[in-house]
Coordinates of C-alpha atoms in Angstrom, one line a residue:
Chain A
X1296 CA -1.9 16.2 -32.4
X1297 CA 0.9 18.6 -30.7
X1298 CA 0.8 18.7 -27.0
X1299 CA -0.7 22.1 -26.6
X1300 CA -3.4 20.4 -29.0
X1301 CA -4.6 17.7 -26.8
X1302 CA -4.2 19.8 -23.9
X1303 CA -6.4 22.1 -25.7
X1304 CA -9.2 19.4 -27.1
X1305 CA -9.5 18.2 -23.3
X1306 CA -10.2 21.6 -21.8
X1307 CA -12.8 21.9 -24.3
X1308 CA -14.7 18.8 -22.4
X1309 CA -14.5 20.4 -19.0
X1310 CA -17.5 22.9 -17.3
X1311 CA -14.8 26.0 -17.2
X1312 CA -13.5 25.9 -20.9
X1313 CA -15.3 29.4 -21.4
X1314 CA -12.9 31.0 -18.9
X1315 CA -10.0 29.2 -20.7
X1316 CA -11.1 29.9 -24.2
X1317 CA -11.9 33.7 -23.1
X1318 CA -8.1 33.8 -21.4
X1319 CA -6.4 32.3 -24.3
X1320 CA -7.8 35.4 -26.8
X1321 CA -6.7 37.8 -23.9
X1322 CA -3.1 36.7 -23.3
X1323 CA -2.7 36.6 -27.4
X1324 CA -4.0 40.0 -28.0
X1325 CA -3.2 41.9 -24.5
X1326 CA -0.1 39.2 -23.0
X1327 CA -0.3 41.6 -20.2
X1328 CA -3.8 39.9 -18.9
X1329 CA -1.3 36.8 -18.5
X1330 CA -0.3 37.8 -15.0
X1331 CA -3.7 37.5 -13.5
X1332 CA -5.3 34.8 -16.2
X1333 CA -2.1 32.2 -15.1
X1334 CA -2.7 32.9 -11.3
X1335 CA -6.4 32.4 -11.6
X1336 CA -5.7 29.4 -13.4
X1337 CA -6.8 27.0 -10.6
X1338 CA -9.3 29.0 -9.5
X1339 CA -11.3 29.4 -13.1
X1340 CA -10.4 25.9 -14.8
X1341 CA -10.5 24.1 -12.1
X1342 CA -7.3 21.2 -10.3
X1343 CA -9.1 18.1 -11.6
X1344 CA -7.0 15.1 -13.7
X1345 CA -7.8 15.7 -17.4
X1346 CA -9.3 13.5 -19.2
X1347 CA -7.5 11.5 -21.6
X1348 CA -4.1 13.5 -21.1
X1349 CA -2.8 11.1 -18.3
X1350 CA -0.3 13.3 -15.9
X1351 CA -2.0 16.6 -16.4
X1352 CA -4.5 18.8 -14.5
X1353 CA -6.7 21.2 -15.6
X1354 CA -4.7 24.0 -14.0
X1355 CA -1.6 23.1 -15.4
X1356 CA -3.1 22.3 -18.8
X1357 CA -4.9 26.0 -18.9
X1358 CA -1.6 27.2 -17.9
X1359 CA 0.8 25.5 -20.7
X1360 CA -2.0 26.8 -22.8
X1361 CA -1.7 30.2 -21.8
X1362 CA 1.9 30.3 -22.0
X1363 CA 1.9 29.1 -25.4
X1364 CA -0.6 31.9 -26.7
X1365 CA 1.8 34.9 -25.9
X1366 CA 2.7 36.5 -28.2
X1367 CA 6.1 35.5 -29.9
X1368 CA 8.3 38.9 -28.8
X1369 CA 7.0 38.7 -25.1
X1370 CA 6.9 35.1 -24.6
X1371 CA 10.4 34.6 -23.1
X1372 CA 10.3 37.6 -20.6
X1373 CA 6.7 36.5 -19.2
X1374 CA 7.6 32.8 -18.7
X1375 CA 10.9 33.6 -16.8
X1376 CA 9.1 36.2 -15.0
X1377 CA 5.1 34.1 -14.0
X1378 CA 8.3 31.4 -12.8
X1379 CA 9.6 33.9 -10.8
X1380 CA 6.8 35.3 -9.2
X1381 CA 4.4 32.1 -8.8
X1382 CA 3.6 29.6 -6.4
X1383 CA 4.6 26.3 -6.3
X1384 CA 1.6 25.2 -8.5
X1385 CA 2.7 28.2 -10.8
X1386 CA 5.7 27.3 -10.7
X1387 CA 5.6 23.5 -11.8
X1388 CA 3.1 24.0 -14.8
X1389 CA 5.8 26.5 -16.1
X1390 CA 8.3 23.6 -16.2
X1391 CA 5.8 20.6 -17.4
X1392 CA 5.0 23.4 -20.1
X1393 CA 8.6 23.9 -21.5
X1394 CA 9.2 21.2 -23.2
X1395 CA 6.0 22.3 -25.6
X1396 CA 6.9 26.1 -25.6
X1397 CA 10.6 25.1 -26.7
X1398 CA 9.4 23.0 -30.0
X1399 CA 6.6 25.4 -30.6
X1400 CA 9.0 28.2 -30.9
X1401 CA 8.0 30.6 -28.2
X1402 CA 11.6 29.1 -26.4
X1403 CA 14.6 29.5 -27.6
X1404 CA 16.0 26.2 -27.5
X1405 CA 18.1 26.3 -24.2
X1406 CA 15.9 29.4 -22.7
X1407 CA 14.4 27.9 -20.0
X1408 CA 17.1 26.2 -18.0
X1409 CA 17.7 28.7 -15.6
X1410 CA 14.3 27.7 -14.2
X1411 CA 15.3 24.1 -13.7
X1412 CA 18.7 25.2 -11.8
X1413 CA 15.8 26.6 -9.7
X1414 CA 13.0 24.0 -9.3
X1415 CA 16.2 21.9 -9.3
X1416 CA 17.7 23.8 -6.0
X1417 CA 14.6 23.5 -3.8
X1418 CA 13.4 21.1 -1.7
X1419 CA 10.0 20.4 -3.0
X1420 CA 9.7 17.2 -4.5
X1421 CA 7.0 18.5 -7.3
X1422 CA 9.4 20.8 -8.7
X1423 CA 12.1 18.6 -8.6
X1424 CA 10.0 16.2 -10.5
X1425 CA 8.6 18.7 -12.8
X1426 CA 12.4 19.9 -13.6
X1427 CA 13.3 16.3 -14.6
X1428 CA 10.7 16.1 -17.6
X1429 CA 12.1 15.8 -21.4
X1430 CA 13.4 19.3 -21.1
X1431 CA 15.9 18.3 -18.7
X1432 CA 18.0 17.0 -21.6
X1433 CA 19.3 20.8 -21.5
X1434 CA 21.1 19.8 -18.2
X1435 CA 24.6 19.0 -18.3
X1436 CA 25.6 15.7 -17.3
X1437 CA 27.0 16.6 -14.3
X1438 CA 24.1 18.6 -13.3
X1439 CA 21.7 16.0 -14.3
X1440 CA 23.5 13.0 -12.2
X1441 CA 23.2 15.2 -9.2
X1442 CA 19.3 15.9 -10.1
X1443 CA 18.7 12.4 -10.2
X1444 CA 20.7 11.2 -7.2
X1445 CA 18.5 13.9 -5.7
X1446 CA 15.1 12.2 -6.2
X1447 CA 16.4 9.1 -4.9
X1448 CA 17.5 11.1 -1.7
X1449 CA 13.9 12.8 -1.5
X1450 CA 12.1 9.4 -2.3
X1451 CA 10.9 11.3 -5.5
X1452 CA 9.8 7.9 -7.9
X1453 CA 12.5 7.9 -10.5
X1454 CA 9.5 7.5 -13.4
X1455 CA 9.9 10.7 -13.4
X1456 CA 13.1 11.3 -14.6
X1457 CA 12.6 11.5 -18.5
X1458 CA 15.1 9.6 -20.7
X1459 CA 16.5 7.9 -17.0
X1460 CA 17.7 4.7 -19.1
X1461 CA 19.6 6.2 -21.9
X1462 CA 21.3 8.2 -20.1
X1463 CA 22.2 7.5 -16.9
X1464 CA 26.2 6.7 -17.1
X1465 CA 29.1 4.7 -14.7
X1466 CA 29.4 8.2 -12.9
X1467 CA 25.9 7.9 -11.8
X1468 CA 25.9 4.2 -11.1
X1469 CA 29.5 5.1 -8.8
X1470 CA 27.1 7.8 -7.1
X1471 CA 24.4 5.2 -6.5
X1472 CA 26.7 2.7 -5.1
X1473 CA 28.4 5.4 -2.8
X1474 CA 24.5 6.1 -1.6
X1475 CA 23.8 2.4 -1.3
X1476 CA 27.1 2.3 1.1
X1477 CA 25.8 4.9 3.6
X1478 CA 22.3 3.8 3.2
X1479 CA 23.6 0.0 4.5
X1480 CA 26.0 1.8 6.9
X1481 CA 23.1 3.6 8.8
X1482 CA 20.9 0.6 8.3
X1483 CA 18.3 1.8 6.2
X1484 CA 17.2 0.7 3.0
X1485 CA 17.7 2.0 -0.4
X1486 CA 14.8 2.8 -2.4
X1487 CA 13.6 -0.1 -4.5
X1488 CA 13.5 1.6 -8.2
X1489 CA 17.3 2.9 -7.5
X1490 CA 18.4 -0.2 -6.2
X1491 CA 17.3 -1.5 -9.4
X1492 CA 19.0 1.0 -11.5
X1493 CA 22.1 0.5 -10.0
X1494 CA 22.1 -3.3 -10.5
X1495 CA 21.1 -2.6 -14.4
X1496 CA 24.1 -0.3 -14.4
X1497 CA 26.5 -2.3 -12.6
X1498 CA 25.6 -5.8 -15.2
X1499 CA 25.5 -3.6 -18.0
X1500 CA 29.3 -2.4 -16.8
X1501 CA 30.4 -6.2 -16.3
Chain B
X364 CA -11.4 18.1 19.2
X365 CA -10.5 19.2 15.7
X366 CA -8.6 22.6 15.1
X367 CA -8.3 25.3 13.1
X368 CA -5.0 27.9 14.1
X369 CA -6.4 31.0 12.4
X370 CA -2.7 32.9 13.2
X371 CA 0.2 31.0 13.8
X372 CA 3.9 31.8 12.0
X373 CA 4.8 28.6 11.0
X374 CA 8.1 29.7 9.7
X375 CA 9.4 30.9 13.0
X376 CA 8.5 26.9 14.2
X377 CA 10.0 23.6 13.9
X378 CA 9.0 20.4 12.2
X379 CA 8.3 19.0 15.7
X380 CA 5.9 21.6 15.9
X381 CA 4.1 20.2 13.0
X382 CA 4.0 17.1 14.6
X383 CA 2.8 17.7 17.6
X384 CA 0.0 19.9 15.9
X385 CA -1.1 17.3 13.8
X386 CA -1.3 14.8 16.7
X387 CA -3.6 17.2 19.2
X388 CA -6.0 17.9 15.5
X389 CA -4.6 21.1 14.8
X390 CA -5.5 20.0 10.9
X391 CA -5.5 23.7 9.3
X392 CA -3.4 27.3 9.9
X393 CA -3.4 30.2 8.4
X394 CA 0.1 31.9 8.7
X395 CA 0.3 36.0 8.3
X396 CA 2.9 37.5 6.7
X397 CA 4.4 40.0 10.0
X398 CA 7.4 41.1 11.3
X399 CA 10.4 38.6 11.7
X400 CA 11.9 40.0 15.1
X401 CA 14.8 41.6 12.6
X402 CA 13.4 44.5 10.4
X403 CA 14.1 44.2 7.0
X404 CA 15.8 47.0 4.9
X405 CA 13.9 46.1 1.7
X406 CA 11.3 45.1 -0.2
X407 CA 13.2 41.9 -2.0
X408 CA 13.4 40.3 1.6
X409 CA 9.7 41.0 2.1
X410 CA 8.8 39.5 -1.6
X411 CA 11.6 35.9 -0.6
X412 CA 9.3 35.7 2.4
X413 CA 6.1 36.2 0.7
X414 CA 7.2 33.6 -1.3
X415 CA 7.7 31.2 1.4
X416 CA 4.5 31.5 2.8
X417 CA 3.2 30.6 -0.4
X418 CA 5.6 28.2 -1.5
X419 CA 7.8 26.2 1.0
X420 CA 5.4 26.7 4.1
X421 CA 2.1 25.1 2.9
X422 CA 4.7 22.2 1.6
X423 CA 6.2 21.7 4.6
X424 CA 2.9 22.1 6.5
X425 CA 1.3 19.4 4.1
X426 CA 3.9 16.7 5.0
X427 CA 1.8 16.6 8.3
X428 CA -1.4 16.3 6.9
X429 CA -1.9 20.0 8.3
X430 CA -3.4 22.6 5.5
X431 CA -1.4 25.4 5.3
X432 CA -2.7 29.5 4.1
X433 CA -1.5 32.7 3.8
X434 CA -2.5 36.3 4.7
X435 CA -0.2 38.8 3.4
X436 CA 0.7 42.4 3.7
X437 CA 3.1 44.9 5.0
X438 CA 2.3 44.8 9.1
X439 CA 2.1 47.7 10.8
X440 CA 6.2 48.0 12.6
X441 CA 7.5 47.9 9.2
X442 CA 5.1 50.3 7.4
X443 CA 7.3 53.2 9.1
X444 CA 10.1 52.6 7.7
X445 CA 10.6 54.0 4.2
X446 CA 12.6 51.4 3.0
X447 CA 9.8 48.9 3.0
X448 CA 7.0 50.9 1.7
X449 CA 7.3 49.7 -2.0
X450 CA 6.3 46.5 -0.4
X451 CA 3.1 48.0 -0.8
X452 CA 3.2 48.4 -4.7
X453 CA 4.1 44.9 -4.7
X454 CA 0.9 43.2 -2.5
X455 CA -1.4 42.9 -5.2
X456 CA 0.5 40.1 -7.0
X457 CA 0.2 38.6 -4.1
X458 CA -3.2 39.1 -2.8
X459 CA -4.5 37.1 -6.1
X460 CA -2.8 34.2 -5.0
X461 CA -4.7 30.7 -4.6
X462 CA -3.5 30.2 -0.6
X463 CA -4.2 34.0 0.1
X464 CA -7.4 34.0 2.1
X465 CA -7.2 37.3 3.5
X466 CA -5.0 40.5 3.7
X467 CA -3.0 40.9 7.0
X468 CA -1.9 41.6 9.5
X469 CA -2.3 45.2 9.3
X470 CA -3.4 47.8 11.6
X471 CA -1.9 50.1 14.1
X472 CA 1.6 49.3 16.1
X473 CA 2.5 53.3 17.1
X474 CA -0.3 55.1 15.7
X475 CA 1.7 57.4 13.3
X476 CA 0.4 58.6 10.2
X477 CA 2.8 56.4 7.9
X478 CA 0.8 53.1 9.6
X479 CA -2.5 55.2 8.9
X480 CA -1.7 55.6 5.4
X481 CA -0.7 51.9 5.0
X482 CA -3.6 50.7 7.1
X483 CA -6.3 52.6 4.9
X484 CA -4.2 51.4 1.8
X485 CA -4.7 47.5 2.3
X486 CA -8.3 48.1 3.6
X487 CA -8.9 49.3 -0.3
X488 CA -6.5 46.5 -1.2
X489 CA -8.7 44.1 0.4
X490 CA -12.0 45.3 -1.3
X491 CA -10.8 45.2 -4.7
X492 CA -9.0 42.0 -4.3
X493 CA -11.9 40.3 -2.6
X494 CA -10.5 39.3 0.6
X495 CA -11.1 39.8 4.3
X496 CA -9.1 41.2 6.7
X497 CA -7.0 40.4 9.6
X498 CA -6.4 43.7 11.9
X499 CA -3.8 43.8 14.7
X500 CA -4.0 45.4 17.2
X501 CA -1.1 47.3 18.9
X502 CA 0.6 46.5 22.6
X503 CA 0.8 49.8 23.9
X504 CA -2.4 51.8 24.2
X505 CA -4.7 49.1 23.0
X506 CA -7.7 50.4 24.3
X507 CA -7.0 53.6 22.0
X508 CA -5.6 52.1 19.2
X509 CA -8.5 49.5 19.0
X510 CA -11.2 52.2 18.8
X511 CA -9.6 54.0 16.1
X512 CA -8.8 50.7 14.5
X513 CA -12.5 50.4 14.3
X514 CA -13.3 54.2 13.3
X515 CA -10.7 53.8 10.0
X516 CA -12.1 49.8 9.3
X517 CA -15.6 51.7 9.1
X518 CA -14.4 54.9 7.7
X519 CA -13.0 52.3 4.6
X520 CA -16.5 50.6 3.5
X521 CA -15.4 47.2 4.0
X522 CA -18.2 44.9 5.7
X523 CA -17.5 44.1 9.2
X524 CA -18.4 40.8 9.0
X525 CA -15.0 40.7 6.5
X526 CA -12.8 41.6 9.2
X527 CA -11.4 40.1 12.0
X528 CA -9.5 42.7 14.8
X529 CA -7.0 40.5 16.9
X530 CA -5.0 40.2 20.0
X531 CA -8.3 41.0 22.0
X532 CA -8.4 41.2 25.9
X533 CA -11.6 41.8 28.7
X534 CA -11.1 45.7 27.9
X535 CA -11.0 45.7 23.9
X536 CA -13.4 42.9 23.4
X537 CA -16.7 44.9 23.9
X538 CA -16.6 47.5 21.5
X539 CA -15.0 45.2 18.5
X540 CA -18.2 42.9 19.0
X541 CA -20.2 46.3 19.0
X542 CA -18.8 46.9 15.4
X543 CA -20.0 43.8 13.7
X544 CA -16.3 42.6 13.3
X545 CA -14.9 38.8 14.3
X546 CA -12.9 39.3 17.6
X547 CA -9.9 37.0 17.7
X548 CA -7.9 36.3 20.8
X549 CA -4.4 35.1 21.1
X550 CA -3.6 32.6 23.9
X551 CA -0.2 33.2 25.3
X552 CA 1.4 31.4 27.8
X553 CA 2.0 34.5 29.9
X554 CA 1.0 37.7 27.6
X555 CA -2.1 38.4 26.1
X556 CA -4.8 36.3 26.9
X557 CA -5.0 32.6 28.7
X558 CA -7.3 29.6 28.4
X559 CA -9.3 30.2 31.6
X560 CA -9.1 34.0 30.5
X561 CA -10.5 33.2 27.4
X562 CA -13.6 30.6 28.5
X563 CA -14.8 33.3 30.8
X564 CA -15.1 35.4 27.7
X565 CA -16.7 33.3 25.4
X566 CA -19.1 32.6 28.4
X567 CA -19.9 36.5 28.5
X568 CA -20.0 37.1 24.9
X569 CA -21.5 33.9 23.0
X570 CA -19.3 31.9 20.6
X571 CA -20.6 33.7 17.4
X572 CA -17.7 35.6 15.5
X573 CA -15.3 34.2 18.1
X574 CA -11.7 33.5 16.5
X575 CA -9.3 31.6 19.0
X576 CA -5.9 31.4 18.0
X577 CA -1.9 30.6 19.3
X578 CA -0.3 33.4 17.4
X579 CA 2.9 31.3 17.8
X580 CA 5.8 32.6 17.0
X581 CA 9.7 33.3 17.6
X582 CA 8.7 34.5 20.5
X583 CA 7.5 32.6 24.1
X584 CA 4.1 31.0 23.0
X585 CA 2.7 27.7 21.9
X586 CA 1.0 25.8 19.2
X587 CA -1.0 24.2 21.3
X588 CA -2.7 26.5 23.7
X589 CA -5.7 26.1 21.3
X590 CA -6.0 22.9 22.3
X591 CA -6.2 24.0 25.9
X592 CA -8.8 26.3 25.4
X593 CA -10.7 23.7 24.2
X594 CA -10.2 21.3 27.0
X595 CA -10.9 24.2 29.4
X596 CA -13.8 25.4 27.3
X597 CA -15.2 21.4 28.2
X598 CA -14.0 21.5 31.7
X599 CA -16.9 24.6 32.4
X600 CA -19.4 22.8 30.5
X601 CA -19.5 24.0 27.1
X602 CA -20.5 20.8 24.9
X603 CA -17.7 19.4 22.3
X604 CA -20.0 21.1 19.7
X605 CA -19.6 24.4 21.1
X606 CA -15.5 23.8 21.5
X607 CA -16.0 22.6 17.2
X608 CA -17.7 25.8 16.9
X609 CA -15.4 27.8 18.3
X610 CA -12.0 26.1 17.5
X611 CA -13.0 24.7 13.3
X612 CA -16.6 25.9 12.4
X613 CA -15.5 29.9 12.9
X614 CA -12.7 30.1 11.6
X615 CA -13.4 28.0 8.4
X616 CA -16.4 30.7 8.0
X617 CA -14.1 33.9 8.2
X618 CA -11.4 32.6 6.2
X619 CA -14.0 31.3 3.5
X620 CA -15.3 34.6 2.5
X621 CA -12.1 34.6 0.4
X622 CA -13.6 32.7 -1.8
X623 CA -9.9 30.5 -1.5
X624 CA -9.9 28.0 1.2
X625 CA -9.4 24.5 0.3
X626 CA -9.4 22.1 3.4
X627 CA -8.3 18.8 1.5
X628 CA -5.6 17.1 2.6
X629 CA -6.4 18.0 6.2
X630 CA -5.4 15.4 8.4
X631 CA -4.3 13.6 5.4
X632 CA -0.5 11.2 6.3
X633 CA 1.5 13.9 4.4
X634 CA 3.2 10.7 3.0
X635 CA 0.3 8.9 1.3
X636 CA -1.3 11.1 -1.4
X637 CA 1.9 11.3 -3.2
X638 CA 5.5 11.3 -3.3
X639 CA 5.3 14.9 -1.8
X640 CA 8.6 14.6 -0.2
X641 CA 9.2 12.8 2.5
X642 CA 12.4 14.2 2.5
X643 CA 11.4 16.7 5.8
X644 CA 10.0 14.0 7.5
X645 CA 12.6 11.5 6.9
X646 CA 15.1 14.2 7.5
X647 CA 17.7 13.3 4.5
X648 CA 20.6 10.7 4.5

């Protein structure tokens, strides 16, 4: 099964899949019902974990779901635009959801990166986290060394960097040692899971 | 004693505010969206700020353990200036967010027929969205402007029991409780109402649709003189149950007519439940 598929299959279990179901045919036919459906989202469907689809919530499942139903000429305007205009819990089940929306077609491959220059840019360590998912493998290298050096600064877990192994480089292992430096130099401790990165970096470099 | 700031702007405070707050049980706020002390000249810096106090605000908040909503609208001050009025076009977007539990602060600031055209605007707002209300009430002329607050809240068809008219003193209090509406009062530490002030009123009137809140903002006031009221509300004998009442209980019940409020997390370490960023508290490399 796709994503949006199991997504889909585990909504059906919960009390509010009516709603969802009911939303889904809306956004299809009328993608202008999309506005309200997406911010209801929590509301209607409910924030609980979802069974069997470890890492998602209802909300944010009913959302990806949503997104994915527009139709194919309106899809990129209404993603860039429920981003722009949603809440933080909006906001993070449009980036969990691009991944999905970019193999299924409704993204054009590279569409959605703007958004995580933005989650990316804030301070909130759920967006940050959310940016850092598979589609972060649009991100330049540059701007993904500077991502991830950023979680370790917010004490965001680096499971949550996708791909963190194959691809973090010697520039990002120089930038963890630099951090390591001030972090000894003002007596406090690095974080545990980037002090371990930087140690795999530094033997695999010797 | 826990605490429930039904108007406080958050934004205009600093993290030590949070802190303190969450150490006396202030464990929930609602923030409304008002002026900023600098008028704005367009609506894009009224939707960035909207924004926040859905967005960054409740975050930050959260790192406390305090729960943080919204009530949103274009306030009175800035409804006379042309420039902002698309602001209004823009609300409902807004008012159909999860945190928005009511819409606010609006009202009367001069009385001129641009703030009574905005006033009866997001009175209809806030019956087709659902929501209560949150009504100001202006500095100069309060008297006045409170009784025709109340003539265009009636005049609108919204329940009384949805709307809360703020910024209450001795002279305005009567006739809001005479309208069915929630009175709120705004403990300042020299303006509009203090904690022996206040316990004298709630003594005369009864606690029932009593709203007691800091209004803290950029301005000389304090997050905490909810928690005085309360300890003076004990020191002239009212029980910690009547202080609950008063201080949690009432404002949970206004704010829940929204259908929106979700206390989890109060009092929560903002640190615990997740990784959600300790990055304010720890305050960066």
């Amino acid at each position: 099964m796709t994503r949006p598929e199991r997504l889909r299959a585990a909504l059906r279990g919960t009390p509010r899949a009516e709603w969802v179901d009911a939303a889904l045919t809306a956004a299809a036919e009328r993608p202008e019902t999309i506005g309200r459906s997406f911010t209801q989202a929590g509301r209607r469907a409910g924030r609980t974990p979802l069974p069997g689809v470890p890492g998602w919530t209802a909300d944010e499942a009913a959302r990806a779901l949503l997104l994915a139903a527009l139709p194919a000429d309106r899809a990129e305007a209404e993603i860039g635009d429920l981003y722009r205009h949603g809440d933080a819990d909006e906001k993070r089940a449009v980036l969990k959801a691009l991944p999905a929306l970019a193999a299924g077609g409704a993204l054009s491959s590279a569409a959605g990166l703007p958004l995580l220059h933005d989650a990316i840019r804030t301070n909130d360590a759920r967006l940050l986290a959310a940016a850092l998912g598979p589609y972060a493998r649009h991100l330049d290298q540059a701007a993904w060394r500077q991502a991830v050096l950023k979680c370790v600064f917010m004490g965001v877990p680096l499971t949550a960097v996708d791909g963190l192994e194959e691809r973090a480089d010697r520039e990002l292992a120089a930038m963890l040692a630099g951090f390591a430096d001030e972090r000894a130099a003002a007596g406090r401790p690095m974080p545990a899971d980037a002090a371990a990165l930087l140690d795999r970096l530094t033997r695999e470099e010797s | 004693m826990r605490i429930f700031d039904p108007h406080i702007h958050m934004t205009s405070r600093t993290t030590d505010d949070y802190a303190r707050m969450a150490a006396a049980g202030v464990l929930a706020v609602v923030e409304p969206a008002f002026w900023l002390g600098q008028p704005r000249t367009g609506p894009g810096s009224f939707t960035d700020y909207f924004d926040s106090l859905i967005g960054w605000e409740p975050y930050r908040a959260a790192q406390f353990g305090v729960v943080h909503h919204a009530t949103i609208a274009l306030n009175p001050k800035e409804a006379n200036d042309p420039r902002c009025r698309p602001v209004l076009d823009l609300l409902p977007r807004y008012l159909d967010k999860d945190r928005v539990v009511a819409v606010g602060e609006i009202g009367y600031d001069s009385m001129t027929p641009e703030e009574d055209d905005a006033f009866e605007r997001q009175l209809d707002l806030a019956v087709e969205h659902d929501l209560p209300a949150l009504v100001h009430t202006p500095h100069r002329d309060k008297a006045g402007g409170t009784r025709r607050t109340l003539e265009v809240v009636a005049a609108s068809g919204i329940a009384p029991e949805r709307v809360a008219v703020d910024h209450l003193n001795e002279v305005t209090v009567g006739m809001v409780r005479d309208s069915g509406c929630w009175t709120g009062f705004s403990i300042y530490p020299e303006t509009k109402m203090s904690p022996p002030r206040m316990v004298e009123i709630l003594r005369r009137y009864g606690l029932e649709r009593m709203l007691v809140n800091s209004a803290a903002d950029w301005g000389v006031s304090d997050p905490l003189l909810t928690l005085e009221t309360g300890r003076a509300m004990l020191a002239a004998g009212f029980t910690e149950d009547d202080v609950d009442r008063v201080l949690w209980r009432n404002p949970v019940e206004f704010y829940r007519q929204s259908g929106r409020l979700d206390l989890t997390g109060a009092g929560a370490d903002g640190d615990q439940p997740t990784f959600a960023g300790s990055s304010i508290k720890r305050g960066g490399s």
